[in-house]
mmCIF file of C-alpha atoms in Angstrom:
data_model
loop_
_atom_site.group_PDB
_atom_site.id
_atom_site.type_symbol
_atom_site.label_atom_id
_atom_site.label_comp_id
_atom_site.label_asym_id
_atom_site.label_seq_id
_atom_site.Cartn_x
_atom_site.Cartn_y
_atom_site.Cartn_z
ATOM 1 C CA PRO A 1 -215.790 -62.918 -20.546
ATOM 2 C CA THR A 2 -215.928 -61.990 -16.890
ATOM 3 C CA VAL A 3 -215.353 -58.437 -15.728
ATOM 4 C CA ALA A 4 -211.938 -59.550 -14.417
ATOM 5 C CA ALA A 5 -210.951 -60.991 -17.809
ATOM 6 C CA ARG A 6 -212.155 -57.885 -19.622
ATOM 7 C CA ALA A 7 -210.213 -55.692 -17.182
ATOM 8 C CA ARG A 8 -207.081 -57.813 -17.679
ATOM 9 C CA ASP A 9 -207.372 -57.556 -21.461
ATOM 10 C CA LEU A 10 -207.811 -53.798 -21.280
ATOM 11 C CA LEU A 11 -204.844 -53.410 -18.923
ATOM 12 C CA LEU A 12 -202.664 -55.455 -21.292
ATOM 13 C CA ALA A 13 -203.802 -53.399 -24.273
ATOM 14 C CA ARG A 14 -202.961 -50.186 -22.432
ATOM 15 C CA LEU A 15 -199.864 -51.432 -20.603
ATOM 16 C CA PRO A 16 -197.810 -48.233 -21.032
ATOM 17 C CA ASP A 17 -200.677 -46.001 -19.880
ATOM 18 C CA PRO A 18 -203.381 -47.997 -18.079
ATOM 19 C CA PRO A 19 -206.574 -46.494 -16.685
ATOM 20 C CA SER A 20 -207.007 -46.061 -12.943
ATOM 21 C CA LEU A 21 -209.019 -48.617 -10.992
ATOM 22 C CA GLU A 22 -211.867 -46.098 -10.748
ATOM 23 C CA ARG A 23 -211.905 -45.444 -14.496
ATOM 24 C CA LEU A 24 -211.630 -49.153 -15.258
ATOM 25 C CA ALA A 25 -214.552 -49.947 -12.947
ATOM 26 C CA ALA A 26 -216.642 -47.163 -14.482
ATOM 27 C CA GLU A 27 -215.875 -48.459 -17.975
ATOM 28 C CA PHE A 28 -217.304 -51.851 -16.991
ATOM 29 C CA GLY A 29 -220.218 -50.472 -14.978
ATOM 30 C CA THR A 30 -219.075 -51.781 -11.612
ATOM 31 C CA SER A 31 -217.595 -50.357 -8.431
ATOM 32 C CA PRO A 32 -213.835 -50.213 -7.850
ATOM 33 C CA PHE A 33 -214.231 -52.529 -4.844
ATOM 34 C CA ALA A 34 -216.210 -55.111 -6.833
ATOM 35 C CA LEU A 35 -213.662 -55.013 -9.659
ATOM 36 C CA LEU A 36 -210.776 -55.337 -7.207
ATOM 37 C CA ARG A 37 -212.409 -58.316 -5.515
ATOM 38 C CA ALA A 38 -213.243 -60.046 -8.828
ATOM 39 C CA PHE A 39 -209.772 -59.427 -10.246
ATOM 40 C CA LYS A 40 -208.022 -60.720 -7.144
ATOM 41 C CA ALA A 41 -210.256 -63.809 -7.082
ATOM 42 C CA ALA A 42 -209.487 -64.542 -10.747
ATOM 43 C CA TYR A 43 -205.751 -63.753 -10.838
ATOM 44 C CA GLY A 44 -204.570 -63.930 -7.239
ATOM 45 C CA LEU A 45 -203.379 -60.332 -7.161
ATOM 46 C CA PRO A 46 -204.976 -56.902 -7.174
ATOM 47 C CA PRO A 47 -204.852 -55.173 -10.583
ATOM 48 C CA HIS A 48 -201.944 -52.868 -9.725
ATOM 49 C CA ALA A 49 -199.683 -55.701 -8.519
ATOM 50 C CA TRP A 50 -200.657 -57.843 -11.507
ATOM 51 C CA LEU A 51 -199.939 -54.923 -13.852
ATOM 52 C CA THR A 52 -196.484 -54.418 -12.332
ATOM 53 C CA GLY A 53 -195.673 -58.081 -12.949
ATOM 54 C CA GLU A 54 -196.859 -57.834 -16.549
ATOM 55 C CA ARG A 55 -194.732 -54.732 -17.082
ATOM 56 C CA VAL A 56 -191.674 -56.548 -15.758
ATOM 57 C CA ARG A 57 -192.398 -59.516 -18.074
ATOM 58 C CA ALA A 58 -192.751 -57.156 -21.033
ATOM 59 C CA ALA A 59 -189.517 -55.398 -20.056
ATOM 60 C CA ARG A 60 -187.728 -58.781 -19.947
ATOM 61 C CA ARG A 61 -188.822 -59.503 -23.508
ATOM 62 C CA LEU A 62 -187.520 -56.114 -24.631
ATOM 63 C CA LEU A 63 -184.230 -56.594 -22.778
ATOM 64 C CA ASP A 64 -183.874 -60.023 -24.415
ATOM 65 C CA ALA A 65 -184.321 -58.285 -27.779
ATOM 66 C CA GLY A 66 -181.461 -55.883 -26.977
ATOM 67 C CA VAL A 67 -183.475 -52.802 -25.988
ATOM 68 C CA ALA A 68 -181.677 -50.555 -23.474
ATOM 69 C CA PRO A 69 -183.104 -50.709 -19.923
ATOM 70 C CA ALA A 70 -184.108 -47.024 -19.929
ATOM 71 C CA ASP A 71 -186.002 -47.461 -23.204
ATOM 72 C CA ALA A 72 -187.610 -50.691 -22.008
ATOM 73 C CA ALA A 73 -188.752 -48.922 -18.831
ATOM 74 C CA THR A 74 -190.665 -46.199 -20.637
ATOM 75 C CA ALA A 75 -191.965 -48.558 -23.346
ATOM 76 C CA VAL A 76 -193.794 -50.698 -20.782
ATOM 77 C CA GLY A 77 -195.091 -47.842 -18.640
ATOM 78 C CA PHE A 78 -192.584 -47.345 -15.842
ATOM 79 C CA THR A 79 -191.903 -43.677 -15.180
ATOM 80 C CA ASP A 80 -188.136 -44.109 -15.499
ATOM 81 C CA GLN A 81 -185.312 -46.635 -15.279
ATOM 82 C CA PRO A 82 -185.003 -46.514 -11.447
ATOM 83 C CA HIS A 83 -188.716 -47.386 -11.223
ATOM 84 C CA LEU A 84 -188.106 -50.402 -13.502
ATOM 85 C CA ASN A 85 -184.941 -51.310 -11.558
ATOM 86 C CA ARG A 86 -186.820 -51.440 -8.258
ATOM 87 C CA HIS A 87 -189.628 -53.693 -9.489
ATOM 88 C CA PHE A 88 -187.471 -55.789 -11.833
ATOM 89 C CA THR A 89 -184.958 -56.541 -9.073
ATOM 90 C CA ARG A 90 -187.735 -57.464 -6.643
ATOM 91 C CA ILE A 91 -189.412 -59.831 -9.126
ATOM 92 C CA VAL A 92 -186.479 -61.216 -11.151
ATOM 93 C CA GLY A 93 -183.752 -61.002 -8.510
ATOM 94 C CA VAL A 94 -181.227 -58.915 -10.447
ATOM 95 C CA PRO A 95 -181.311 -55.398 -11.935
ATOM 96 C CA PRO A 96 -182.283 -55.110 -15.621
ATOM 97 C CA GLY A 97 -178.768 -54.212 -16.804
ATOM 98 C CA ALA A 98 -177.241 -57.238 -15.063
ATOM 99 C CA TYR A 99 -180.027 -59.465 -16.421
ATOM 100 C CA GLN A 100 -179.388 -58.222 -19.950
ATOM 101 C CA ARG A 101 -175.604 -58.680 -19.676
ATOM 102 C CA GLU A 102 -176.002 -62.221 -18.331
ATOM 103 C CA ARG A 103 -178.480 -63.141 -21.076
ATOM 104 C CA LYS A 104 -176.062 -61.795 -23.699
ATOM 105 C CA ASN A 105 -173.188 -63.792 -22.179
ATOM 106 C CA VAL A 106 -175.272 -66.980 -22.231
ATOM 107 C CA GLN A 107 -176.273 -66.362 -25.855
ATOM 108 C CA ASP A 108 -172.657 -65.610 -26.829
ATOM 109 C CA ARG A 109 -171.431 -68.816 -25.155
ATOM 110 C CA ALA A 110 -174.177 -70.831 -26.855
ATOM 111 C CA ALA A 111 -173.283 -69.339 -30.243
ATOM 112 C CA GLY A 112 -169.591 -70.113 -29.657
ATOM 113 C CA ALA A 113 -170.361 -73.718 -28.755
ATOM 114 C CA SER A 114 -172.160 -74.377 -32.048
#
C-alpha cells in the first residue's frame, strides 16, 4: 500500500487518539510535507480534515445505535460534545441531538407503518 493508504489505515485504527502529522510521517519514514501532499492527492483532503469527517461518520453510526451525543463525541475522539456539535453541524447540517431525534422519529414511524 502507498504511504497515504497506510496513514489512512493507521488513523482509522487510532480514531479516538490519532498520532500527529509529524509522528505519523516519522512512523512511515517520510517528511510531514511529503505525507500531507501524498494524502491530499489520494483522498482530496489533508489528514486532519479527512480525520474530522471520519469522526463525524463514526459518531453518526453511534447516534444511530442510540448512544448519547456526549458519549459518541468522546468515543470517536472529539474533546467534548460542543466540539462534536460544531463539526457535526457543519458536515451533516444539523446538531447531533437533532439528528438523533429525527432518526428515532423516522424509525418509529416506519415501525408503526408495518
